[in-house]
Amino acid sequence: MVEILWFRQDLRLADQPAVRAAAEAGAVLPVYVWDEQSEGVRPPGGASRWWLTRSLAALDADLRARGGRLLVAEGRAAEVLAGLARETGARAIHATRQTEPWWPPVEARLAGLLRLHGWPTLHPAGAVATRTGGPFRVFTPYWRAHVAAGAPAPPSPAPAAIRFAEVPDGLAGRGVPRFAPRWAAGFAGVPGEAGAGAALAAFLPKLAAYGARRDFPAEEATSRLSAHLHFGEISAAACWHAAEGREGAEAWQRQLVWRDFAHEMIRQHPDSHERPHREAFAAMEWTDAEAEPGRGWLAAWQQGRTGYPLVDAGMRQLWRTGWMHNRVRMVAGSFLVKHLGIDWRHGERWFWDTLVDADLPNNAMGWQWVTGSGVDAQPFYRIFAPVMQAERFDALAYVARWAPEYRSVEPVNPIVEHRAAREAALARFAAIREGG
Ligand SMILES: Cc1cc2nc3c(=O)[nH]c(=O)nc-3n(C[C@H](O)[C@H](O)[C@H](O)COP(=O)(O)OP(=O)(O)OC[C@H]3O[C@@H](n4cnc5c(N)ncnc54)[C@H](O)[C@@H]3O)c2cc1C
């Protein structure tokens, strides 16, 4: 019998429960549905498309090496998959669970056929809960409960052999699309499962220094696994277990748990990329980007022309490589929201379009964190000073690399002056506090 294997953000063969289940059940028909039409779907941004199409090509190559191939279809996933099941007489559709809020209605329409396996996170949804069974709102107790819940299940290897179904005539589908936004020439990373494994292997020798060096943007001290994890080219459990027992593991595993926390947040607040968790922030009077003095500020931020070396270096690293160091994401994000007073959703959307690791849970949580509107966030009144951040984290070499016209980390012709911008941000915040 034919078993449809529906790939989503789980583009790998190892430690992939749907792959295992389909291979054990019968003849496997691997499919990816390019779906931008189902209700509520948020289509990937330009940089993510670059990564995704290459990741699909890598998966197709891995399947071909085993005698199969990846069918790529386009359209509403529920209709495409139901049609495919009818035409092939498939017994079931196997998929791993996903967190993005647009999936449940699609899955409901496939209910009779769909078999959901595994989770995108270290532990199943809701498994790490408060004593009363509710969700955590603050990270530190969530982390402690996570540790108490024990290590995630160890990763399993790819099936030794997969028997593939014949692809029926007329269903050959189109090939894997290639997509490159016009700014992609310098994008970094090797999409696909092999690229993910190589990134992990390259990172493990740096693990011992991770906790001490992860905040220094000039150093390549972090794993660069974010896009691989977003597209599921490696499982979070495989990352966890590769680190386990090594010096420095805990600091990194903590970041993997932040990722789980972000998934929990999206389950509780599916509109987190649009709606502040703290209601008071809905009343915030953001800078009008169309009128003076704010006209042109958003573009200056996007293009790395604010006059603040660390902010500009970060925004240009993002544009050129599709990735930005976490510390600089925090500083540049905070600058947009607090120094410029621009609505965080503009920043969220820009990151969505330009990050190769653009991820609904992590991006929404990151932006709500820098804004101070999130469930467990940096308070609004704590305002990163870009110069002090650059000094504290030795960012001069980073600035020299991405914004070489600056000779120091001091601002040059800044679009806003730090002290005045800080006062204005605090006043804006005081107004919503009084109002709410
Ligand atoms: C404003 C803002 C927006 C962000 N947008 C995204 C996004 O769209 N996609 C994304 O994956 N991350 C996002 N992050 C989180 C973080 O910056 C990146 O995950 C990290 O920089 C990726 O680099 P790395 O793989 O080398 O991380 P490492 O330091 O090696 O961490 C390992 C993994 O842990 C996870 N992780 C690390 N930090 C965080 C965090 N703060 N929150 C949740 N998970 C984390 C990621 O999956 C990461 O790959 C954002 C942060 C901010 C402040």
Tab-separated table of C-alpha atoms and ligand atoms in Angstrom:
chain	number	residue	atom	x	y	z
A	1	MET	CA	0.000	0.000	0.000
A	2	VAL	CA	1.084	3.571	-0.685
A	3	GLU	CA	1.959	5.689	2.340
A	4	ILE	CA	2.180	9.415	1.609
A	5	LEU	CA	5.005	11.134	3.474
A	6	TRP	CA	4.166	14.810	3.750
A	7	PHE	CA	7.225	16.947	4.465
A	8	ARG	CA	6.790	20.376	6.050
A	9	GLN	CA	9.416	21.976	8.315
A	10	ASP	CA	11.029	18.606	8.923
A	11	LEU	CA	13.215	18.284	5.853
A	12	ARG	CA	15.416	15.402	6.957
A	13	LEU	CA	15.532	11.613	7.059
A	14	ALA	CA	17.252	10.997	10.443
A	15	ASP	CA	15.264	11.248	13.667
A	16	GLN	CA	12.184	12.053	11.603
A	17	PRO	CA	9.239	10.134	13.059
A	18	ALA	CA	6.999	10.499	9.989
A	19	VAL	CA	9.731	9.080	7.745
A	20	ARG	CA	10.139	6.140	10.087
A	21	ALA	CA	6.406	5.487	10.382
A	22	ALA	CA	5.804	5.688	6.629
A	23	ALA	CA	8.790	3.435	5.847
A	24	GLU	CA	7.570	0.841	8.334
A	25	ALA	CA	4.018	0.946	6.992
A	26	GLY	CA	4.524	0.425	3.253
A	27	ALA	CA	5.644	1.985	-0.033
A	28	VAL	CA	6.540	5.612	0.579
A	29	LEU	CA	5.512	8.561	-1.611
A	30	PRO	CA	7.405	11.666	-0.381
A	31	VAL	CA	5.669	14.977	-1.087
A	32	TYR	CA	6.225	18.633	-0.350
A	33	VAL	CA	3.291	20.973	-0.930
A	34	TRP	CA	4.163	24.574	-1.693
A	35	ASP	CA	1.111	26.101	-0.058
A	36	GLU	CA	0.614	29.849	0.060
A	37	GLN	CA	-3.144	29.662	-0.313
A	38	SER	CA	-4.563	27.876	2.695
A	39	GLU	CA	-6.369	30.130	5.119
A	40	GLY	CA	-3.982	32.040	7.375
A	41	VAL	CA	-0.730	30.738	5.858
A	42	ARG	CA	2.081	33.239	6.176
A	43	PRO	CA	4.214	32.719	3.045
A	44	PRO	CA	7.954	32.548	3.604
A	45	GLY	CA	9.934	35.747	3.039
A	46	GLY	CA	12.537	36.203	0.311
A	47	ALA	CA	15.544	34.915	2.252
A	48	SER	CA	13.631	31.889	3.599
A	49	ARG	CA	12.577	30.962	0.084
A	50	TRP	CA	16.208	30.944	-0.935
A	51	TRP	CA	16.966	28.517	1.882
A	52	LEU	CA	13.822	26.429	1.459
A	53	THR	CA	14.239	25.734	-2.256
A	54	ARG	CA	17.828	24.634	-1.677
A	55	SER	CA	16.802	22.509	1.264
A	56	LEU	CA	14.140	20.804	-0.864
A	57	ALA	CA	16.742	20.163	-3.577
A	58	ALA	CA	19.038	18.596	-0.963
A	59	LEU	CA	16.209	16.400	0.342
A	60	ASP	CA	15.339	15.358	-3.205
A	61	ALA	CA	18.985	14.395	-3.797
A	62	ASP	CA	19.061	12.381	-0.541
A	63	LEU	CA	15.867	10.564	-1.565
A	64	ARG	CA	17.212	9.894	-5.063
A	65	ALA	CA	20.373	8.401	-3.565
A	66	ARG	CA	18.029	5.890	-1.903
A	67	GLY	CA	16.018	5.204	-5.042
A	68	GLY	CA	13.149	7.654	-4.499
A	69	ARG	CA	12.464	11.309	-5.197
A	70	LEU	CA	10.567	14.259	-3.790
A	71	LEU	CA	7.303	15.177	-5.441
A	72	VAL	CA	6.777	18.936	-5.218
A	73	ALA	CA	3.186	20.052	-5.645
A	74	GLU	CA	1.637	23.476	-5.367
A	75	GLY	CA	-1.716	24.563	-3.973
A	76	ARG	CA	-3.870	24.186	-0.892
A	77	ALA	CA	-2.256	21.356	1.050
A	78	ALA	CA	-5.500	19.677	2.128
A	79	GLU	CA	-6.833	19.557	-1.442
A	80	VAL	CA	-3.525	18.533	-3.002
A	81	LEU	CA	-2.944	15.735	-0.502
A	82	ALA	CA	-6.511	14.441	-0.560
A	83	GLY	CA	-6.317	14.348	-4.374
A	84	LEU	CA	-3.006	12.547	-4.293
A	85	ALA	CA	-4.347	10.012	-1.805
A	86	ARG	CA	-7.352	9.331	-4.087
A	87	GLU	CA	-5.209	8.922	-7.181
A	88	THR	CA	-2.688	6.613	-5.560
A	89	GLY	CA	-5.109	4.757	-3.289
A	90	ALA	CA	-2.863	5.724	-0.385
A	91	ARG	CA	-3.675	4.225	2.977
A	92	ALA	CA	-2.393	7.149	5.031
A	93	ILE	CA	-0.606	10.484	5.026
A	94	HIS	CA	2.263	10.683	7.507
A	95	ALA	CA	3.569	13.991	8.833
A	96	THR	CA	5.289	15.385	11.891
A	97	ARG	CA	3.431	17.886	14.032
A	98	GLN	CA	4.090	21.579	13.438
A	99	THR	CA	3.473	24.618	15.619
A	100	GLU	CA	2.472	27.295	13.112
A	101	PRO	CA	-1.157	28.277	13.735
A	102	TRP	CA	-2.322	27.783	10.142
A	103	TRP	CA	-1.867	24.003	10.204
A	104	PRO	CA	-4.723	22.743	12.441
A	105	PRO	CA	-7.525	23.596	9.958
A	106	VAL	CA	-5.564	21.967	7.115
A	107	GLU	CA	-4.977	18.893	9.255
A	108	ALA	CA	-8.643	18.745	10.273
A	109	ARG	CA	-9.619	18.470	6.622
A	110	LEU	CA	-7.351	15.431	6.245
A	111	ALA	CA	-8.460	13.878	9.514
A	112	GLY	CA	-9.379	10.409	8.300
A	113	LEU	CA	-6.090	9.909	6.475
A	114	LEU	CA	-3.581	11.905	8.465
A	115	ARG	CA	-1.223	10.283	10.970
A	116	LEU	CA	0.738	12.846	12.985
A	117	HIS	CA	4.015	11.803	14.571
A	118	GLY	CA	6.569	13.516	16.825
A	119	TRP	CA	7.146	17.186	17.610
A	120	PRO	CA	9.352	19.981	16.299
A	121	THR	CA	10.543	20.701	19.842
A	122	LEU	CA	12.596	18.873	22.464
A	123	HIS	CA	9.513	17.792	24.376
A	124	PRO	CA	5.896	17.386	23.212
A	125	ALA	CA	3.614	20.420	23.458
A	126	GLY	CA	2.357	20.945	26.985
A	127	ALA	CA	4.667	18.280	28.459
A	128	VAL	CA	6.589	20.911	30.421
A	129	ALA	CA	3.857	22.536	32.462
A	130	THR	CA	3.392	24.257	35.816
A	131	ARG	CA	2.306	22.254	38.865
A	132	THR	CA	-1.277	23.053	38.056
A	133	GLY	CA	-0.789	21.879	34.480
A	134	GLY	CA	-0.812	25.355	32.930
A	135	PRO	CA	1.725	26.970	30.618
A	136	PHE	CA	4.726	28.877	31.945
A	137	ARG	CA	4.883	32.621	31.351
A	138	VAL	CA	8.441	33.165	32.549
A	139	PHE	CA	11.470	31.460	31.075
A	140	THR	CA	13.572	30.596	34.131
A	141	PRO	CA	10.977	28.377	35.835
A	142	TYR	CA	10.197	26.899	32.402
A	143	TRP	CA	13.877	26.031	31.994
A	144	ARG	CA	13.986	24.432	35.469
A	145	ALA	CA	10.911	22.343	34.733
A	146	HIS	CA	12.423	21.389	31.391
A	147	VAL	CA	15.571	20.139	33.108
A	148	ALA	CA	13.466	18.281	35.670
A	149	ALA	CA	11.499	16.610	32.863
A	150	GLY	CA	14.738	14.977	31.713
A	151	ALA	CA	16.536	14.780	28.388
A	152	PRO	CA	14.469	14.454	25.210
A	153	ALA	CA	14.268	11.000	23.638
A	154	PRO	CA	17.573	10.142	21.966
A	155	PRO	CA	17.607	10.680	18.197
A	156	SER	CA	17.041	7.724	15.906
A	157	PRO	CA	18.977	7.172	12.657
A	158	ALA	CA	17.371	7.355	9.215
A	159	PRO	CA	15.707	4.066	8.231
A	160	ALA	CA	18.283	1.651	6.786
A	161	ALA	CA	16.129	1.217	3.693
A	162	ILE	CA	12.998	2.896	2.374
A	163	ARG	CA	10.747	1.196	-0.180
A	164	PHE	CA	9.370	3.902	-2.460
A	165	ALA	CA	6.020	3.899	-4.238
A	166	GLU	CA	5.917	4.338	-7.995
A	167	VAL	CA	5.121	7.927	-8.870
A	168	PRO	CA	2.006	7.563	-11.047
A	169	ASP	CA	2.156	8.948	-14.599
A	170	GLY	CA	0.919	12.497	-14.786
A	171	LEU	CA	1.800	13.071	-11.158
A	172	ALA	CA	5.462	13.671	-11.708
A	173	GLY	CA	4.904	17.166	-10.336
A	174	ARG	CA	7.203	19.954	-11.144
A	175	GLY	CA	10.823	19.877	-10.117
A	176	VAL	CA	12.039	21.570	-7.002
A	177	PRO	CA	11.726	25.307	-7.662
A	178	ARG	CA	14.822	27.471	-7.408
A	179	PHE	CA	14.382	30.882	-5.919
A	180	ALA	CA	16.858	33.658	-5.238
A	181	PRO	CA	15.933	37.162	-4.160
A	182	ARG	CA	18.029	39.755	-5.929
A	183	TRP	CA	20.122	40.363	-2.810
A	184	ALA	CA	21.072	36.699	-2.153
A	185	ALA	CA	24.607	36.595	-3.573
A	186	GLY	CA	26.299	36.618	-0.161
A	187	PHE	CA	23.919	34.340	1.756
A	188	ALA	CA	25.713	31.994	4.101
A	189	GLY	CA	25.081	28.381	5.061
A	190	VAL	CA	24.560	25.098	3.270
A	191	PRO	CA	20.856	24.202	3.302
A	192	GLY	CA	19.929	20.560	3.806
A	193	GLU	CA	20.472	17.716	6.245
A	194	ALA	CA	24.152	17.237	5.371
A	195	GLY	CA	24.756	20.976	5.789
A	196	ALA	CA	23.048	20.851	9.195
A	197	GLY	CA	25.219	17.929	10.310
A	198	ALA	CA	28.336	19.755	9.132
A	199	ALA	CA	27.319	22.940	10.989
A	200	LEU	CA	26.770	20.958	14.190
A	201	ALA	CA	30.110	19.149	13.822
A	202	ALA	CA	31.908	22.455	13.232
A	203	PHE	CA	30.278	23.968	16.315
A	204	LEU	CA	30.878	21.220	18.887
A	205	PRO	CA	34.571	22.072	19.465
A	206	LYS	CA	33.424	25.646	20.306
A	207	LEU	CA	30.863	24.509	22.848
A	208	ALA	CA	33.112	24.927	25.890
A	209	ALA	CA	33.546	28.647	25.115
A	210	TYR	CA	29.921	29.244	24.037
A	211	GLY	CA	28.602	30.564	27.372
A	212	ALA	CA	31.413	33.124	27.696
A	213	ARG	CA	31.665	34.184	24.031
A	214	ARG	CA	28.185	33.917	22.546
A	215	ASP	CA	27.465	37.624	23.010
A	216	PHE	CA	30.533	38.835	21.120
A	217	PRO	CA	29.435	39.450	17.537
A	218	ALA	CA	32.949	39.561	16.068
A	219	GLU	CA	33.512	35.969	17.147
A	220	GLU	CA	32.015	32.964	15.406
A	221	ALA	CA	31.043	31.536	18.770
A	222	THR	CA	27.490	30.379	18.052
A	223	SER	CA	26.291	27.359	16.093
A	224	ARG	CA	24.643	29.021	13.070
A	225	LEU	CA	22.088	26.206	13.230
A	226	SER	CA	18.990	28.424	13.325
A	227	ALA	CA	17.865	28.015	9.703
A	228	HIS	CA	18.644	24.284	9.834
A	229	LEU	CA	16.498	24.003	12.956
A	230	HIS	CA	13.737	26.148	11.497
A	231	PHE	CA	13.410	23.922	8.446
A	232	GLY	CA	13.843	20.766	10.508
A	233	GLU	CA	16.975	19.649	8.678
A	234	ILE	CA	18.205	18.476	12.060
A	235	SER	CA	16.102	17.676	15.094
A	236	ALA	CA	16.420	19.714	18.265
A	237	ALA	CA	16.893	16.401	20.118
A	238	ALA	CA	19.862	15.502	17.908
A	239	CYS	CA	21.431	18.869	18.803
A	240	TRP	CA	20.714	18.370	22.486
A	241	HIS	CA	22.262	14.904	22.602
A	242	ALA	CA	25.315	15.888	20.543
A	243	ALA	CA	26.082	18.493	23.227
A	244	GLU	CA	25.126	16.379	26.262
A	245	GLY	CA	28.027	15.535	28.548
A	246	ARG	CA	30.422	18.030	26.894
A	247	GLU	CA	31.870	21.010	28.676
A	248	GLY	CA	29.637	24.038	28.175
A	249	ALA	CA	26.598	22.030	27.043
A	250	GLU	CA	24.125	23.625	29.416
A	251	ALA	CA	24.502	27.202	28.152
A	252	TRP	CA	23.704	26.069	24.623
A	253	GLN	CA	20.946	23.648	25.600
A	254	ARG	CA	19.325	26.580	27.361
A	255	GLN	CA	19.021	28.331	23.979
A	256	LEU	CA	17.388	25.238	22.513
A	257	VAL	CA	14.918	25.448	25.392
A	258	TRP	CA	14.236	29.125	24.529
A	259	ARG	CA	13.186	27.760	21.159
A	260	ASP	CA	10.751	25.345	22.871
A	261	PHE	CA	9.490	28.269	24.969
A	262	ALA	CA	8.795	30.275	21.808
A	263	HIS	CA	6.775	27.376	20.383
A	264	GLU	CA	4.740	27.226	23.617
A	265	MET	CA	4.138	30.957	23.330
A	266	ILE	CA	2.777	30.616	19.793
A	267	ARG	CA	0.441	27.852	20.926
A	268	GLN	CA	-0.933	30.161	23.616
A	269	HIS	CA	-0.887	33.304	21.463
A	270	PRO	CA	-1.103	32.318	17.789
A	271	ASP	CA	-1.134	35.982	16.736
A	272	SER	CA	2.100	36.840	18.551
A	273	HIS	CA	3.687	38.333	15.455
A	274	GLU	CA	0.893	40.916	15.235
A	275	ARG	CA	-0.418	41.467	18.709
A	276	PRO	CA	1.441	42.549	21.829
A	277	HIS	CA	1.028	40.142	24.725
A	278	ARG	CA	0.770	43.076	27.121
A	279	GLU	CA	-2.454	44.793	26.249
A	280	ALA	CA	-1.186	48.250	27.271
A	281	PHE	CA	1.173	48.239	24.267
A	282	ALA	CA	-1.772	48.319	21.886
A	283	ALA	CA	-2.192	51.973	22.912
A	284	MET	CA	1.430	52.951	22.212
A	285	GLU	CA	1.761	56.027	19.971
A	286	TRP	CA	4.397	54.890	17.508
A	287	THR	CA	6.360	57.235	15.263
A	288	ASP	CA	4.533	58.015	12.045
A	289	ALA	CA	6.894	56.644	9.391
A	290	GLU	CA	5.196	58.758	6.694
A	291	ALA	CA	5.545	62.170	8.365
A	292	GLU	CA	8.377	64.291	9.756
A	293	PRO	CA	10.456	63.677	11.740
A	294	GLY	CA	10.090	59.910	11.184
A	295	ARG	CA	9.945	59.942	7.397
A	296	GLY	CA	12.846	57.873	6.079
A	297	TRP	CA	13.812	56.413	9.468
A	298	LEU	CA	12.531	52.924	8.723
A	299	ALA	CA	14.438	52.799	5.420
A	300	ALA	CA	17.576	54.135	7.143
A	301	TRP	CA	17.309	51.342	9.702
A	302	GLN	CA	16.638	48.687	7.071
A	303	GLN	CA	19.590	49.829	4.976
A	304	GLY	CA	22.017	50.283	7.872
A	305	ARG	CA	22.249	54.089	7.626
A	306	THR	CA	21.290	55.178	11.134
A	307	GLY	CA	24.703	56.577	12.001
A	308	TYR	CA	25.142	54.079	14.855
A	309	PRO	CA	27.978	51.739	13.841
A	310	LEU	CA	26.784	48.591	15.655
A	311	VAL	CA	23.187	48.959	14.451
A	312	ASP	CA	24.290	49.621	10.867
A	313	ALA	CA	26.800	46.754	10.873
A	314	GLY	CA	24.064	44.378	12.057
A	315	MET	CA	21.511	45.515	9.485
A	316	ARG	CA	24.052	45.112	6.710
A	317	GLN	CA	25.147	41.679	7.929
A	318	LEU	CA	21.473	40.741	7.782
A	319	TRP	CA	21.006	42.059	4.253
A	320	ARG	CA	24.210	40.565	2.924
A	321	THR	CA	24.160	37.121	4.595
A	322	GLY	CA	20.533	36.502	5.640
A	323	TRP	CA	21.634	36.135	9.270
A	324	MET	CA	22.462	38.456	12.141
A	325	HIS	CA	24.192	37.784	15.428
A	326	ASN	CA	21.758	37.472	18.363
A	327	ARG	CA	23.261	40.295	20.442
A	328	VAL	CA	23.016	42.626	17.447
A	329	ARG	CA	19.432	41.509	16.730
A	330	MET	CA	18.646	42.703	20.244
A	331	VAL	CA	20.482	46.023	19.868
A	332	ALA	CA	19.190	46.787	16.350
A	333	GLY	CA	15.643	45.707	17.264
A	334	SER	CA	15.663	47.814	20.394
A	335	PHE	CA	16.988	50.786	18.398
A	336	LEU	CA	14.078	50.587	15.967
A	337	VAL	CA	11.453	50.344	18.674
A	338	LYS	CA	12.891	52.594	21.367
A	339	HIS	CA	15.246	55.097	19.725
A	340	LEU	CA	13.140	55.542	16.606
A	341	GLY	CA	9.802	54.764	18.245
A	342	ILE	CA	8.777	52.687	15.233
A	343	ASP	CA	6.170	49.967	15.715
A	344	TRP	CA	7.962	46.631	16.331
A	345	ARG	CA	5.776	44.946	13.690
A	346	HIS	CA	7.708	46.799	10.968
A	347	GLY	CA	10.879	45.219	12.306
A	348	GLU	CA	9.275	41.806	12.623
A	349	ARG	CA	8.198	41.937	8.978
A	350	TRP	CA	11.604	43.110	7.788
A	351	PHE	CA	13.301	40.237	9.610
A	352	TRP	CA	10.664	37.860	8.218
A	353	ASP	CA	11.665	38.847	4.709
A	354	THR	CA	15.435	39.041	5.149
A	355	LEU	CA	16.408	36.299	7.628
A	356	VAL	CA	17.158	32.848	6.253
A	357	ASP	CA	16.115	31.565	9.697
A	358	ALA	CA	12.871	33.610	9.790
A	359	ASP	CA	10.723	31.652	12.191
A	360	LEU	CA	7.272	32.585	13.432
A	361	PRO	CA	7.797	31.576	17.097
A	362	ASN	CA	11.385	32.844	17.499
A	363	ASN	CA	10.940	36.051	15.536
A	364	ALA	CA	7.697	37.018	17.263
A	365	MET	CA	9.207	36.262	20.660
A	366	GLY	CA	12.399	38.164	19.797
A	367	TRP	CA	10.478	41.254	18.758
A	368	GLN	CA	8.115	41.149	21.721
A	369	TRP	CA	11.180	40.750	23.923
A	370	VAL	CA	13.020	43.789	22.578
A	371	THR	CA	9.800	45.819	22.709
A	372	GLY	CA	8.982	44.814	26.250
A	373	SER	CA	5.480	43.733	25.258
A	374	GLY	CA	6.120	39.994	25.576
A	375	VAL	CA	5.191	37.556	28.317
A	376	ASP	CA	8.795	37.369	29.559
A	377	ALA	CA	10.561	40.355	28.042
A	378	GLN	CA	13.139	43.060	28.546
A	379	PRO	CA	11.216	45.873	30.303
A	380	PHE	CA	10.495	48.784	27.957
A	381	TYR	CA	12.310	51.250	30.208
A	382	ARG	CA	15.583	49.314	29.857
A	383	ILE	CA	17.024	50.845	26.719
A	384	PHE	CA	20.131	49.429	25.077
A	385	ALA	CA	22.726	52.122	24.388
A	386	PRO	CA	24.285	51.041	21.074
A	387	VAL	CA	27.701	52.506	21.905
A	388	MET	CA	27.909	50.873	25.315
A	389	GLN	CA	26.764	47.557	23.863
A	390	ALA	CA	29.447	47.781	21.184
A	391	GLU	CA	32.123	48.523	23.788
A	392	ARG	CA	30.975	45.865	26.205
A	393	PHE	CA	30.973	43.165	23.533
A	394	ASP	CA	34.140	44.253	21.675
A	395	ALA	CA	32.247	44.923	18.464
A	396	LEU	CA	34.864	47.046	16.695
A	397	ALA	CA	36.085	44.210	14.455
A	398	TYR	CA	32.457	43.362	13.660
A	399	VAL	CA	31.773	46.987	12.726
A	400	ALA	CA	34.948	47.075	10.613
A	401	ARG	CA	33.729	44.029	8.720
A	402	TRP	CA	30.154	45.070	7.975
A	403	ALA	CA	30.226	48.863	8.100
A	404	PRO	CA	33.875	49.676	7.353
A	405	GLU	CA	33.376	53.406	6.867
A	406	TYR	CA	33.141	53.775	10.651
A	407	ARG	CA	36.462	54.088	12.424
A	408	SER	CA	35.064	53.505	15.921
A	409	VAL	CA	31.844	52.457	17.594
A	410	GLU	CA	30.865	56.106	18.199
A	411	PRO	CA	27.945	57.478	16.146
A	412	VAL	CA	28.579	59.589	13.068
A	413	ASN	CA	25.754	61.907	11.900
A	414	PRO	CA	23.152	59.847	13.814
A	415	ILE	CA	19.534	60.153	12.683
A	416	VAL	CA	18.520	60.569	16.326
A	417	GLU	CA	20.562	61.575	19.330
A	418	HIS	CA	20.792	58.839	21.995
A	419	ARG	CA	19.877	60.868	25.054
A	420	ALA	CA	16.928	62.662	23.481
A	421	ALA	CA	15.668	59.445	21.887
A	422	ARG	CA	15.857	57.708	25.241
A	423	GLU	CA	13.840	60.466	26.934
A	424	ALA	CA	11.225	60.342	24.185
A	425	ALA	CA	10.939	56.556	24.509
A	426	LEU	CA	10.482	56.771	28.273
A	427	ALA	CA	7.796	59.423	27.829
A	428	ARG	CA	5.989	57.248	25.298
A	429	PHE	CA	6.131	54.355	27.724
A	430	ALA	CA	4.930	56.476	30.661
A	431	ALA	CA	1.893	57.475	28.584
A	432	ILE	CA	0.767	53.871	28.036
A	433	ARG	CA	1.421	53.012	31.660
A	434	GLU	CA	-0.783	55.868	32.791
A	435	GLY	CA	-3.360	54.964	30.192
A	436	GLY	CA	-3.340	51.251	31.075
B	1	LIG	C1	14.491	40.595	17.382
B	1	LIG	C2	14.891	39.143	17.293
B	1	LIG	C3	14.403	38.363	16.238
B	1	LIG	C4	14.769	37.014	16.139
B	1	LIG	N1	14.272	36.264	15.093
B	1	LIG	C5	14.589	34.947	15.004
B	1	LIG	C6	14.091	34.158	13.937
B	1	LIG	O1	13.318	34.613	13.081
B	1	LIG	N2	14.491	32.852	13.863
B	1	LIG	C7	15.315	32.295	14.802
B	1	LIG	O2	15.620	31.095	14.705
B	1	LIG	N3	15.771	33.012	15.848
B	1	LIG	C8	15.465	34.317	15.957
B	1	LIG	N4	15.966	35.058	17.015
B	1	LIG	C9	16.727	34.355	18.078
B	1	LIG	C10	18.251	34.285	17.894
B	1	LIG	O3	18.765	35.548	17.561
B	1	LIG	C11	18.685	33.277	16.835
B	1	LIG	O4	18.046	32.028	17.040
B	1	LIG	C12	20.186	33.042	16.875
B	1	LIG	O5	20.885	34.253	16.691
B	1	LIG	C13	20.572	32.052	15.789
B	1	LIG	O6	21.955	31.868	15.734
B	1	LIG	P1	22.606	30.468	16.101
B	1	LIG	O7	21.923	29.367	15.384
B	1	LIG	O8	24.081	30.603	15.910
B	1	LIG	O9	22.239	30.352	17.646
B	1	LIG	P2	22.878	29.567	18.873
B	1	LIG	O10	23.300	30.581	19.885
B	1	LIG	O11	23.881	28.566	18.463
B	1	LIG	O12	21.609	28.823	19.493
B	1	LIG	C14	21.193	27.509	19.094
B	1	LIG	C15	19.751	27.517	18.669
B	1	LIG	O13	18.919	27.855	19.768
B	1	LIG	C16	17.808	28.616	19.299
B	1	LIG	N5	17.867	29.960	19.891
B	1	LIG	C17	18.964	30.693	20.179
B	1	LIG	N6	18.620	31.875	20.727
B	1	LIG	C18	17.270	31.889	20.765
B	1	LIG	C19	16.314	32.838	21.207
B	1	LIG	N7	16.668	34.017	21.744
B	1	LIG	N8	14.999	32.538	21.066
B	1	LIG	C20	14.610	31.353	20.570
B	1	LIG	N9	15.470	30.411	20.125
B	1	LIG	C21	16.780	30.680	20.225
B	1	LIG	C22	17.931	28.732	17.785
B	1	LIG	O14	17.173	27.711	17.193
B	1	LIG	C23	19.425	28.531	17.585
B	1	LIG	O15	19.761	28.037	16.307
B	1	LIG	C24	15.617	36.425	17.122
B	1	LIG	C25	16.099	37.224	18.173
B	1	LIG	C26	15.744	38.570	18.247
B	1	LIG	C27	16.287	39.392	19.382
